[in-house]
CSV table of C-alpha atoms and ligand atoms in Angstrom, one decimal:
chain,number,residue,atom,x,y,z
A,292,UNK,CA,-23.3,-17.3,-0.3
A,293,UNK,CA,-20.9,-19.1,0.4
A,294,UNK,CA,-18.1,-17.1,2.1
A,295,UNK,CA,-17.5,-14.1,4.6
A,296,UNK,CA,-18.1,-11.1,2.0
A,297,UNK,CA,-20.9,-12.6,0.4
A,298,UNK,CA,-23.5,-12.6,3.8
A,299,UNK,CA,-23.3,-8.7,4.0
A,300,UNK,CA,-24.2,-8.2,0.5
A,301,UNK,CA,-27.1,-10.7,0.8
A,302,UNK,CA,-28.6,-9.6,4.1
A,303,UNK,CA,-30.4,-6.7,2.6
A,304,UNK,CA,-31.4,-8.1,-0.8
A,305,UNK,CA,-33.2,-10.4,1.3
A,306,UNK,CA,-34.8,-8.0,3.5
A,307,UNK,CA,-35.8,-5.7,0.2
A,308,UNK,CA,-37.1,-8.7,-1.1
A,309,UNK,CA,-39.3,-9.4,2.2
A,310,UNK,CA,-41.4,-6.5,0.9
A,311,UNK,CA,-43.6,-8.4,-1.9
A,312,UNK,CA,-43.6,-11.4,-0.5
A,313,UNK,CA,-46.7,-11.9,-2.7
A,314,UNK,CA,-44.0,-11.5,-5.5
A,315,UNK,CA,-40.8,-12.8,-4.7
A,316,UNK,CA,-40.2,-16.3,-3.1
A,317,UNK,CA,-36.1,-16.3,-2.1
A,318,UNK,CA,-34.6,-19.5,-1.0
A,319,UNK,CA,-31.1,-18.9,0.8
A,320,UNK,CA,-28.5,-21.1,-0.3
A,321,UNK,CA,-25.6,-21.3,1.7
A,322,UNK,CA,-22.7,-23.5,-0.3
A,323,UNK,CA,-20.7,-24.0,3.3
A,324,UNK,CA,-17.8,-22.6,1.2
A,325,UNK,CA,-16.9,-20.6,4.4
A,326,UNK,CA,-17.9,-22.7,7.9
A,327,UNK,CA,-15.9,-22.0,11.0
A,328,UNK,CA,-18.3,-20.3,13.4
A,329,UNK,CA,-16.3,-16.9,13.1
A,330,UNK,CA,-16.2,-17.0,9.1
A,331,UNK,CA,-20.1,-17.8,9.0
A,332,UNK,CA,-22.6,-18.1,11.6
A,333,UNK,CA,-21.5,-15.5,13.5
A,334,UNK,CA,-21.5,-13.4,11.0
A,335,UNK,CA,-25.0,-14.7,9.8
A,336,UNK,CA,-26.2,-13.8,13.8
A,337,UNK,CA,-25.0,-10.3,13.5
A,338,UNK,CA,-26.4,-9.2,10.5
A,339,UNK,CA,-29.5,-11.6,11.2
A,340,UNK,CA,-29.9,-13.6,8.4
A,341,UNK,CA,-32.2,-16.7,8.4
A,342,UNK,CA,-30.7,-19.8,8.6
A,343,UNK,CA,-30.1,-21.1,5.2
A,344,UNK,CA,-33.4,-22.7,3.4
A,345,UNK,CA,-30.5,-25.0,1.4
A,346,UNK,CA,-27.3,-25.8,3.0
A,347,UNK,CA,-24.1,-27.5,0.6
A,348,UNK,CA,-21.9,-28.1,3.0
A,349,UNK,CA,-19.0,-28.7,0.6
A,350,UNK,CA,-16.1,-26.7,2.5
A,351,UNK,CA,-12.0,-26.2,1.4
A,352,UNK,CA,-10.4,-27.6,-1.3
A,353,UNK,CA,-8.7,-26.7,-4.2
A,354,UNK,CA,-10.6,-24.4,-7.0
A,355,UNK,CA,-11.6,-27.3,-9.0
A,356,UNK,CA,-12.8,-29.6,-6.3
A,357,UNK,CA,-14.4,-26.4,-4.6
A,358,UNK,CA,-16.5,-25.3,-7.7
A,359,UNK,CA,-17.2,-28.8,-8.1
A,360,UNK,CA,-18.3,-30.2,-5.2
A,361,UNK,CA,-20.7,-27.0,-5.2
A,362,UNK,CA,-21.9,-27.7,-8.9
A,363,UNK,CA,-22.8,-31.1,-8.2
A,364,UNK,CA,-25.5,-30.8,-5.4
A,365,UNK,CA,-26.6,-27.0,-6.8
A,366,UNK,CA,-27.6,-28.9,-10.7
A,367,UNK,CA,-29.8,-31.8,-8.8
A,368,UNK,CA,-31.4,-29.0,-6.8
A,369,UNK,CA,-32.1,-26.5,-9.8
A,370,UNK,CA,-33.4,-29.6,-11.3
A,371,UNK,CA,-36.0,-30.7,-9.1
A,372,UNK,CA,-37.6,-27.1,-8.3
A,373,UNK,CA,-38.7,-24.8,-10.3
A,374,UNK,CA,-36.6,-21.9,-10.1
A,375,UNK,CA,-37.0,-18.2,-12.1
A,376,UNK,CA,-33.9,-16.8,-11.3
A,377,UNK,CA,-30.4,-17.1,-9.6
A,378,UNK,CA,-29.2,-14.4,-7.7
A,379,UNK,CA,-25.2,-14.7,-6.8
A,380,UNK,CA,-22.8,-11.7,-5.3
A,381,UNK,CA,-19.4,-11.2,-5.3
A,382,UNK,CA,-16.7,-12.9,-6.8
A,383,UNK,CA,-16.1,-16.0,-4.6
A,384,UNK,CA,-15.8,-19.3,-5.9
A,385,UNK,CA,-19.8,-20.8,-5.1
A,386,UNK,CA,-20.7,-17.2,-7.5
A,387,UNK,CA,-18.8,-19.1,-10.0
A,388,UNK,CA,-20.2,-22.5,-9.6
A,389,UNK,CA,-23.7,-21.3,-8.8
A,390,UNK,CA,-23.9,-19.0,-12.4
A,391,UNK,CA,-22.6,-21.4,-14.4
A,392,UNK,CA,-24.8,-24.3,-13.3
A,393,UNK,CA,-27.8,-22.1,-13.8
A,394,UNK,CA,-26.3,-21.0,-17.0
A,395,UNK,CA,-26.7,-24.7,-18.7
A,396,UNK,CA,-30.4,-25.0,-17.3
A,397,UNK,CA,-31.1,-21.5,-18.6
A,398,UNK,CA,-32.0,-19.7,-15.2
A,399,UNK,CA,-31.9,-16.2,-15.7
A,400,UNK,CA,-29.1,-14.9,-13.7
A,401,UNK,CA,-28.5,-11.8,-11.7
A,402,UNK,CA,-25.1,-10.9,-10.2
A,403,UNK,CA,-24.8,-7.6,-7.2
A,404,UNK,CA,-21.1,-6.9,-8.0
A,405,UNK,CA,-21.5,-6.8,-11.3
A,406,UNK,CA,-18.2,-5.6,-13.9
A,407,UNK,CA,-15.4,-5.1,-11.2
A,408,UNK,CA,-12.1,-5.7,-12.7
A,409,UNK,CA,-8.7,-6.0,-11.3
A,410,UNK,CA,-7.0,-6.6,-15.1
A,411,UNK,CA,-5.1,-9.1,-13.2
A,412,UNK,CA,-5.9,-12.9,-13.9
A,413,UNK,CA,-3.9,-13.9,-11.4
A,414,UNK,CA,-6.5,-13.5,-8.9
A,415,UNK,CA,-8.9,-16.2,-8.7
A,416,UNK,CA,-11.8,-13.7,-8.1
A,417,UNK,CA,-10.5,-11.7,-11.7
A,418,UNK,CA,-11.3,-15.1,-13.3
A,419,UNK,CA,-15.1,-15.7,-11.4
A,420,UNK,CA,-15.7,-12.6,-12.0
A,421,UNK,CA,-15.4,-12.8,-16.1
A,422,UNK,CA,-17.0,-15.8,-16.2
A,423,UNK,CA,-19.8,-15.1,-14.0
A,424,UNK,CA,-20.1,-11.6,-15.7
A,425,UNK,CA,-20.6,-13.5,-19.2
A,426,UNK,CA,-23.0,-15.4,-17.5
A,427,UNK,CA,-25.3,-13.0,-16.1
A,428,UNK,CA,-28.5,-11.6,-17.6
A,429,UNK,CA,-28.9,-8.8,-15.3
A,430,UNK,CA,-25.6,-7.1,-14.0
A,431,UNK,CA,-26.0,-4.7,-11.3
A,432,UNK,CA,-23.2,-2.6,-10.6
A,433,UNK,CA,-21.8,-0.9,-7.7
A,434,UNK,CA,-19.1,1.8,-9.3
A,435,UNK,CA,-19.4,3.8,-12.6
A,436,UNK,CA,-16.4,1.5,-13.6
A,437,UNK,CA,-17.9,-1.6,-13.6
A,438,UNK,CA,-20.6,-0.7,-16.3
A,439,UNK,CA,-17.3,0.4,-18.3
A,440,UNK,CA,-16.0,-2.8,-18.5
A,441,UNK,CA,-18.8,-4.7,-19.1
A,442,UNK,CA,-19.4,-2.3,-21.8
A,443,UNK,CA,-15.8,-3.3,-22.8
A,444,UNK,CA,-16.5,-6.6,-22.5
A,445,UNK,CA,-19.7,-5.9,-25.1
A,446,UNK,CA,-22.1,-6.7,-22.4
A,447,UNK,CA,-25.1,-5.0,-23.7
A,448,UNK,CA,-26.3,-1.9,-22.3
A,449,UNK,CA,-29.9,-2.3,-21.1
A,450,UNK,CA,-29.0,-5.4,-19.1
A,451,UNK,CA,-26.4,-3.1,-16.8
A,452,UNK,CA,-28.2,-1.2,-13.9
A,453,UNK,CA,-25.9,1.2,-11.7
A,454,UNK,CA,-27.8,0.8,-8.3
A,455,UNK,CA,-25.1,1.5,-5.9
A,456,UNK,CA,-23.7,-1.1,-3.1
A,457,UNK,CA,-25.3,-3.0,-1.3
A,458,UNK,CA,-21.9,-3.8,1.2
A,459,UNK,CA,-22.6,-0.6,2.0
A,460,UNK,CA,-26.3,-1.3,2.8
A,461,UNK,CA,-25.5,-3.3,5.3
A,462,UNK,CA,-22.4,-0.6,6.6
A,463,UNK,CA,-24.8,1.8,7.3
A,464,UNK,CA,-27.7,-1.1,9.0
A,465,UNK,CA,-25.1,-2.0,11.1
A,466,UNK,CA,-23.6,1.6,12.6
A,467,UNK,CA,-27.2,1.4,15.1
A,468,UNK,CA,-25.8,-1.7,16.8
A,469,UNK,CA,-22.0,-0.8,17.2
A,470,UNK,CA,-20.5,-0.7,20.0
A,471,UNK,CA,-17.0,-0.3,21.8
A,472,UNK,CA,-17.2,-3.5,23.6
A,473,UNK,CA,-14.4,-4.8,21.5
A,474,UNK,CA,-12.2,-2.0,21.9
A,475,UNK,CA,-13.0,-2.0,25.5
A,476,UNK,CA,-12.3,-6.1,25.5
A,477,UNK,CA,-8.8,-5.3,24.2
A,478,UNK,CA,-7.8,-2.3,25.8
A,479,UNK,CA,-8.1,-0.3,22.5
A,480,UNK,CA,-8.3,3.2,22.3
A,481,UNK,CA,-10.1,5.4,19.6
A,482,UNK,CA,-8.0,6.8,17.3
A,483,UNK,CA,-4.8,5.0,18.9
A,484,UNK,CA,-4.7,2.1,16.8
A,485,UNK,CA,-4.3,0.6,13.3
A,486,UNK,CA,-6.4,-2.2,12.1
A,487,UNK,CA,-4.9,-4.5,10.0
A,488,UNK,CA,-7.1,-7.8,7.6
A,489,UNK,CA,-4.5,-9.9,4.8
A,490,UNK,CA,-6.5,-12.9,2.9
A,491,UNK,CA,-5.2,-12.4,-0.8
A,492,UNK,CA,-3.1,-15.7,-2.2
A,493,UNK,CA,-0.5,-13.2,-3.6
A,494,UNK,CA,-0.2,-12.2,0.1
A,495,UNK,CA,-0.6,-14.8,2.3
A,496,UNK,CA,0.8,-18.2,0.5
A,497,UNK,CA,4.2,-16.9,-0.1
A,498,UNK,CA,6.4,-17.8,3.2
A,499,UNK,CA,8.4,-14.6,2.6
A,500,UNK,CA,6.1,-12.3,1.2
A,501,UNK,CA,4.3,-12.7,4.2
A,502,UNK,CA,7.1,-12.4,6.6
A,503,UNK,CA,8.1,-9.1,4.5
A,504,UNK,CA,4.7,-7.7,5.1
A,505,UNK,CA,4.6,-8.7,9.2
A,506,UNK,CA,8.1,-7.0,9.0
A,507,UNK,CA,6.7,-4.1,7.9
A,508,UNK,CA,3.7,-4.2,10.8
A,509,UNK,CA,6.2,-5.1,13.0
A,510,UNK,CA,8.2,-1.6,12.7
A,511,UNK,CA,4.8,0.3,12.2
A,512,UNK,CA,3.5,-0.9,15.6
A,513,UNK,CA,6.2,1.0,17.1
A,514,UNK,CA,4.2,4.5,15.9
A,515,UNK,CA,0.7,3.1,16.9
A,516,UNK,CA,-0.6,-0.6,17.8
A,517,UNK,CA,-2.1,-3.0,15.3
A,518,UNK,CA,-4.4,-4.9,15.6
A,519,UNK,CA,-5.1,-7.9,13.6
A,520,UNK,CA,-8.3,-10.6,13.2
A,521,UNK,CA,-6.4,-12.9,11.0
A,522,UNK,CA,-8.3,-15.1,8.1
A,523,UNK,CA,-8.0,-19.0,9.0
A,524,UNK,CA,-6.1,-18.8,5.5
A,525,UNK,CA,-3.5,-16.5,6.7
A,526,UNK,CA,-3.2,-18.4,10.0
A,527,UNK,CA,-2.9,-21.9,9.0
A,528,UNK,CA,-0.1,-20.3,6.8
A,529,UNK,CA,2.1,-18.8,9.2
A,530,UNK,CA,1.6,-22.5,11.3
A,531,UNK,CA,2.5,-23.8,8.0
A,532,UNK,CA,5.5,-21.9,7.4
A,533,UNK,CA,6.6,-21.7,10.8
A,534,UNK,CA,6.3,-18.5,11.2
A,535,UNK,CA,4.7,-18.4,14.7
A,536,UNK,CA,7.4,-16.5,15.9
A,537,UNK,CA,8.0,-14.0,13.8
A,538,UNK,CA,4.6,-13.2,14.5
A,539,UNK,CA,3.5,-13.7,18.0
A,540,UNK,CA,5.5,-11.6,20.8
A,541,UNK,CA,5.1,-9.3,19.3
A,542,UNK,CA,3.7,-6.4,22.5
A,543,UNK,CA,2.1,-3.8,19.5
A,544,UNK,CA,0.6,-6.1,17.5
A,545,UNK,CA,-3.0,-8.0,18.8
A,546,UNK,CA,-3.8,-11.1,17.0
A,547,UNK,CA,-7.0,-12.5,17.2
A,548,UNK,CA,-9.7,-14.8,15.5
A,549,UNK,CA,-11.6,-13.1,12.7
A,550,UNK,CA,-14.2,-11.3,14.8
A,551,UNK,CA,-17.9,-11.0,14.0
A,552,UNK,CA,-19.5,-8.0,11.9
A,553,UNK,CA,-20.4,-5.7,14.3
A,554,UNK,CA,-17.4,-6.0,15.9
A,555,UNK,CA,-15.6,-5.4,12.6
A,556,UNK,CA,-17.3,-2.5,11.9
A,557,UNK,CA,-16.4,-1.4,15.5
A,558,UNK,CA,-12.8,-2.0,14.9
A,559,UNK,CA,-13.0,-0.1,11.6
A,560,UNK,CA,-14.6,2.8,12.4
A,561,UNK,CA,-12.4,3.9,15.3
A,562,UNK,CA,-9.2,3.2,13.6
A,563,UNK,CA,-6.5,5.7,12.7
A,564,UNK,CA,-5.8,4.2,9.5
A,565,UNK,CA,-7.1,0.2,7.9
A,566,UNK,CA,-4.5,-1.9,6.2
A,567,UNK,CA,-5.9,-5.0,4.1
A,568,UNK,CA,-5.8,-6.3,0.5
A,569,UNK,CA,-9.5,-7.1,1.2
A,570,UNK,CA,-11.8,-5.9,-1.6
A,571,UNK,CA,-14.8,-4.6,1.2
A,572,UNK,CA,-12.7,-3.4,3.3
A,573,UNK,CA,-11.6,-0.7,0.5
A,574,UNK,CA,-15.4,0.1,0.8
A,575,UNK,CA,-16.4,0.9,4.1
A,576,UNK,CA,-13.8,2.2,4.8
A,577,UNK,CA,-14.7,5.5,2.3
A,578,UNK,CA,-17.6,5.1,3.8
A,579,UNK,CA,-16.1,5.5,7.4
A,580,UNK,CA,-13.8,7.9,5.9
A,581,UNK,CA,-11.5,6.0,7.5
A,582,UNK,CA,-8.2,5.9,5.5
A,583,UNK,CA,-7.2,2.4,3.3
A,584,UNK,CA,-3.8,1.4,2.6
A,585,UNK,CA,-3.8,-1.4,0.5
A,586,UNK,CA,-1.5,-4.1,0.4
A,587,UNK,CA,-2.1,-4.7,-3.8
A,588,UNK,CA,-0.8,-3.5,-6.7
A,589,UNK,CA,-4.5,-3.4,-8.6
A,590,UNK,CA,-7.9,-2.7,-7.2
A,591,UNK,CA,-11.2,-3.7,-9.3
A,592,UNK,CA,-12.4,-1.1,-7.0
A,593,UNK,CA,-11.0,2.4,-8.2
A,594,UNK,CA,-14.3,4.4,-6.4
A,595,UNK,CA,-12.6,4.0,-3.5
A,596,UNK,CA,-9.6,5.8,-4.5
A,597,UNK,CA,-11.4,8.3,-5.9
A,598,UNK,CA,-13.1,8.7,-3.2
A,599,UNK,CA,-9.6,9.8,-1.7
A,600,UNK,CA,-9.8,7.1,1.3
A,601,UNK,CA,-8.2,4.5,-0.5
A,602,UNK,CA,-4.5,4.2,-1.5
A,603,UNK,CA,-2.7,1.4,-3.5
A,604,UNK,CA,0.6,0.6,-2.5
A,605,UNK,CA,1.6,-3.3,-3.3
A,606,UNK,CA,3.8,-4.6,0.0
A,607,UNK,CA,7.4,-3.8,-0.7
A,608,UNK,CA,8.4,-2.6,3.2
A,609,UNK,CA,9.5,1.6,2.1
A,610,UNK,CA,6.4,2.0,0.6
A,611,UNK,CA,4.0,0.6,3.6
A,612,UNK,CA,5.9,2.4,6.4
A,613,UNK,CA,5.9,6.3,4.5
A,614,UNK,CA,3.0,5.8,3.1
A,615,UNK,CA,1.5,5.2,7.0
A,616,UNK,CA,3.8,7.1,8.2
A,617,UNK,CA,2.1,10.0,5.9
A,618,UNK,CA,-1.4,8.7,6.7
A,619,UNK,CA,-0.7,9.4,10.5
A,620,UNK,CA,1.0,12.6,10.4
A,621,UNK,CA,-1.9,14.1,7.6
A,622,UNK,CA,-4.9,12.2,7.7
A,623,UNK,CA,-6.4,13.1,4.6
A,624,UNK,CA,-9.2,15.7,4.9
A,625,UNK,CA,-12.0,15.3,2.7
A,626,UNK,CA,-13.0,11.9,1.5
A,627,UNK,CA,-16.0,11.9,-0.4
A,628,UNK,CA,-19.0,9.1,-0.4
A,629,UNK,CA,-19.2,7.0,-4.3
A,630,UNK,CA,-22.7,8.4,-5.5
A,631,UNK,CA,-25.6,5.9,-4.5
A,632,UNK,CA,-23.6,4.3,-1.6
A,633,UNK,CA,-26.3,5.9,0.4
A,634,UNK,CA,-28.2,2.5,1.6
A,635,UNK,CA,-30.7,1.8,-1.1
A,636,UNK,CA,-29.0,-0.5,-3.5
A,637,UNK,CA,-30.7,-3.8,-2.3
A,638,UNK,CA,-34.4,-1.5,-2.8
A,639,UNK,CA,-32.8,-0.7,-5.9
A,640,UNK,CA,-32.1,-3.4,-7.0
A,641,UNK,CA,-35.1,-5.8,-6.3
A,642,UNK,CA,-37.3,-3.1,-7.7
A,643,UNK,CA,-35.8,-3.3,-11.4
A,644,UNK,CA,-35.9,-7.0,-11.2
A,645,UNK,CA,-40.1,-6.8,-10.5
A,646,UNK,CA,-39.7,-4.1,-13.2
A,647,UNK,CA,-37.8,-6.9,-15.7
A,648,UNK,CA,-40.4,-9.4,-14.7
A,649,UNK,CA,-43.3,-7.5,-15.3
A,650,UNK,CA,-44.5,-8.6,-11.8
A,651,UNK,CA,-45.3,-4.9,-10.1
A,652,UNK,CA,-48.8,-3.9,-10.4
A,653,UNK,CA,-50.9,-1.4,-8.8
A,654,UNK,CA,-52.6,-4.0,-6.6
A,655,UNK,CA,-49.1,-5.1,-5.2
A,656,UNK,CA,-47.7,-3.0,-2.6
A,657,UNK,CA,-44.7,-3.0,-0.8
A,658,UNK,CA,-45.1,-4.5,2.9
A,659,UNK,CA,-43.4,-2.9,4.8
A,660,UNK,CA,-41.0,-4.8,7.3
A,661,UNK,CA,-38.1,-3.9,9.7
A,662,UNK,CA,-34.6,-4.5,8.8
B,729,LIG,C1,-12.7,-16.7,0.1
B,729,LIG,C2,-12.6,-16.3,-1.8
B,729,LIG,C3,-12.0,-14.9,-1.3
B,729,LIG,C4,-12.8,-13.8,-0.6
B,729,LIG,C5,-12.5,-14.4,0.5
B,729,LIG,C6,-13.3,-14.4,2.2
B,729,LIG,C7,-12.5,-17.5,-3.7
B,729,LIG,C8,-11.6,-17.9,-4.4
B,729,LIG,N1,-11.7,-16.8,-2.7
B,729,LIG,O1,-10.9,-16.9,0.0
B,729,LIG,O2,-12.3,-14.5,-3.2
B,729,LIG,O3,-12.1,-12.8,-0.8
B,729,LIG,O4,-13.2,-15.8,0.4
B,729,LIG,O5,-12.6,-14.5,3.1
B,729,LIG,O6,-13.5,-18.2,-3.3
B,729,LIG,N2,-10.7,-21.6,6.1
B,729,LIG,C9,-11.0,-22.7,7.4
B,729,LIG,N3,-12.5,-22.0,7.4
B,729,LIG,C10,-12.8,-21.7,6.6
B,729,LIG,C11,-12.8,-21.0,5.3
B,729,LIG,C12,-11.5,-21.4,5.2
B,729,LIG,O7,-9.9,-22.5,8.1
B,729,LIG,O8,-14.5,-21.3,7.4
B,729,LIG,C13,-9.4,-22.4,5.0
B,729,LIG,C14,-9.3,-23.1,4.5
B,729,LIG,O9,-8.0,-24.1,4.9
B,729,LIG,C15,-8.8,-23.3,3.1
B,729,LIG,C16,-8.5,-22.0,3.4
B,729,LIG,O10,-8.8,-21.3,3.9
B,729,LIG,O11,-8.6,-23.9,2.2
B,729,LIG,C17,-9.1,-21.1,2.1
B,729,LIG,O12,-10.4,-20.6,2.1
B,729,LIG,P1,-10.9,-20.6,0.7
B,729,LIG,O13,-12.5,-20.3,1.1
B,729,LIG,O14,-10.7,-21.8,-0.3
B,729,LIG,O15,-10.8,-19.0,0.1
B,729,LIG,P2,-10.7,-17.9,1.0
B,729,LIG,O16,-8.9,-17.7,1.1
B,729,LIG,O17,-11.0,-18.0,1.8
B,730,LIG,N1,-15.0,-8.4,8.1
B,730,LIG,C1,-15.5,-9.4,9.5
B,730,LIG,N2,-14.8,-10.0,10.5
B,730,LIG,C2,-13.2,-9.6,10.2
B,730,LIG,C3,-13.1,-9.3,9.5
B,730,LIG,C4,-13.9,-9.0,8.0
B,730,LIG,O1,-17.0,-9.0,9.3
B,730,LIG,O2,-12.6,-10.7,10.8
B,730,LIG,C5,-16.3,-7.4,7.5
B,730,LIG,C6,-15.6,-6.6,7.1
B,730,LIG,O3,-16.5,-6.2,7.6
B,730,LIG,C7,-16.1,-6.4,5.5
B,730,LIG,C8,-16.0,-8.5,4.8
B,730,LIG,O4,-16.0,-9.3,6.3
B,730,LIG,O5,-18.1,-6.6,5.5
B,730,LIG,C9,-15.0,-8.5,4.2
B,730,LIG,O6,-14.5,-10.0,3.8
B,730,LIG,P1,-13.1,-10.4,3.1
B,730,LIG,O7,-12.3,-9.3,3.7
B,730,LIG,O8,-13.1,-11.5,3.7
B,730,LIG,O9,-13.6,-10.8,2.3
B,730,LIG,P2,-13.5,-10.0,0.3
B,730,LIG,O10,-14.2,-8.2,0.4
B,730,LIG,O11,-11.8,-9.2,0.1
B,730,LIG,O12,-14.3,-10.5,-0.5
């Protein structure tokens, strides 16, 4: 793991592996791609993840710098420690870097959340997905489009497994632990606010684009309060572009640090609508049946649109306002939950891997563990 959305994906997989202590010896490696307390340690705590066994502390950099800074020590680690399988999740630079290293050392690779495609190579994640999937031996997909995309790219049918969504496993585990303290803290009433996140380079790395989106947020906040836990990339850009004055001082827009996972789930669950460019949040909104407007021109997660929760609306001012008003006035009534987003994806993945490695026998019964 390396970046925030990886942590929600690995947590249920570690829990599922713990059921087979005789068969699997997991080693948790954190590259350090994300390192702020709120982006990493806080999320680890919320997910009850153990301390990583290995921490590479790579930090930020250009794509090549960050990827290379992961590859060098990871290669050293693998050369010194016999390893049967590398399991990578998602589409961040840490995912790509570890897959490339393992591949050249002929170590088997499992990719969880394989096959998602935005068909937009301007997105750094799309490159990470394409390369990781080409190199992976076992491809675990979250939705039917993943399988189709992989088959279209010539990946062998018997390497693809439709096992469901580990992000939703974590969400289901979190639901019992979520309370409304963050709403109280910020004087938010359930159903009476809009939750916003933005961090895609295409939206936040250009001052005109970012200030244009903010103009729409300011205007929509006249209708419902906006709460916006701000990603550090976005926060830094606002400062660098001199946009502090545009952003601050709107009484209806509450900007906070990134919040912990349980607090963010609380904000999502009680929001009237969600505006985001995040991948994972599109999926979470679907499961929680909270309508979502995605401020992008494509999604690699079409199941979130098919289930009736998500609209891909781009970033034009009129589109943001008209869609937000429409959803507030006419919330969709029939959002469905995609197939196999049921809290058991990680178990399916671990069972599949045990079958592949022919490790399961009648003597190896799973041990019960508390998640
Ligand atoms: C990364 C992923 C993206 C994912 C996102 C989740 C890549 C290419 N991008 O984007 O797919 O959706 O994480 O949040 O892997 N920063 C901090 N503190 C931190 C982390 C980052 O201040 O703890 C700042 C730094 O200025 C850094 C910038 O944010 O340069 C971007 O961080 P980086 O990890 O490169 O990309 P993200 O935008 O976070
Ligand atoms: N999230 C969080 N705190 C926040 C914003 C998001 O814990 O302030 C969680 C969110 O619930 C989801 C994940 O972070 O589980 C999504 O990560 P992110 O949007 O950073 O990345 P992406 O999914 O776009 O790759």
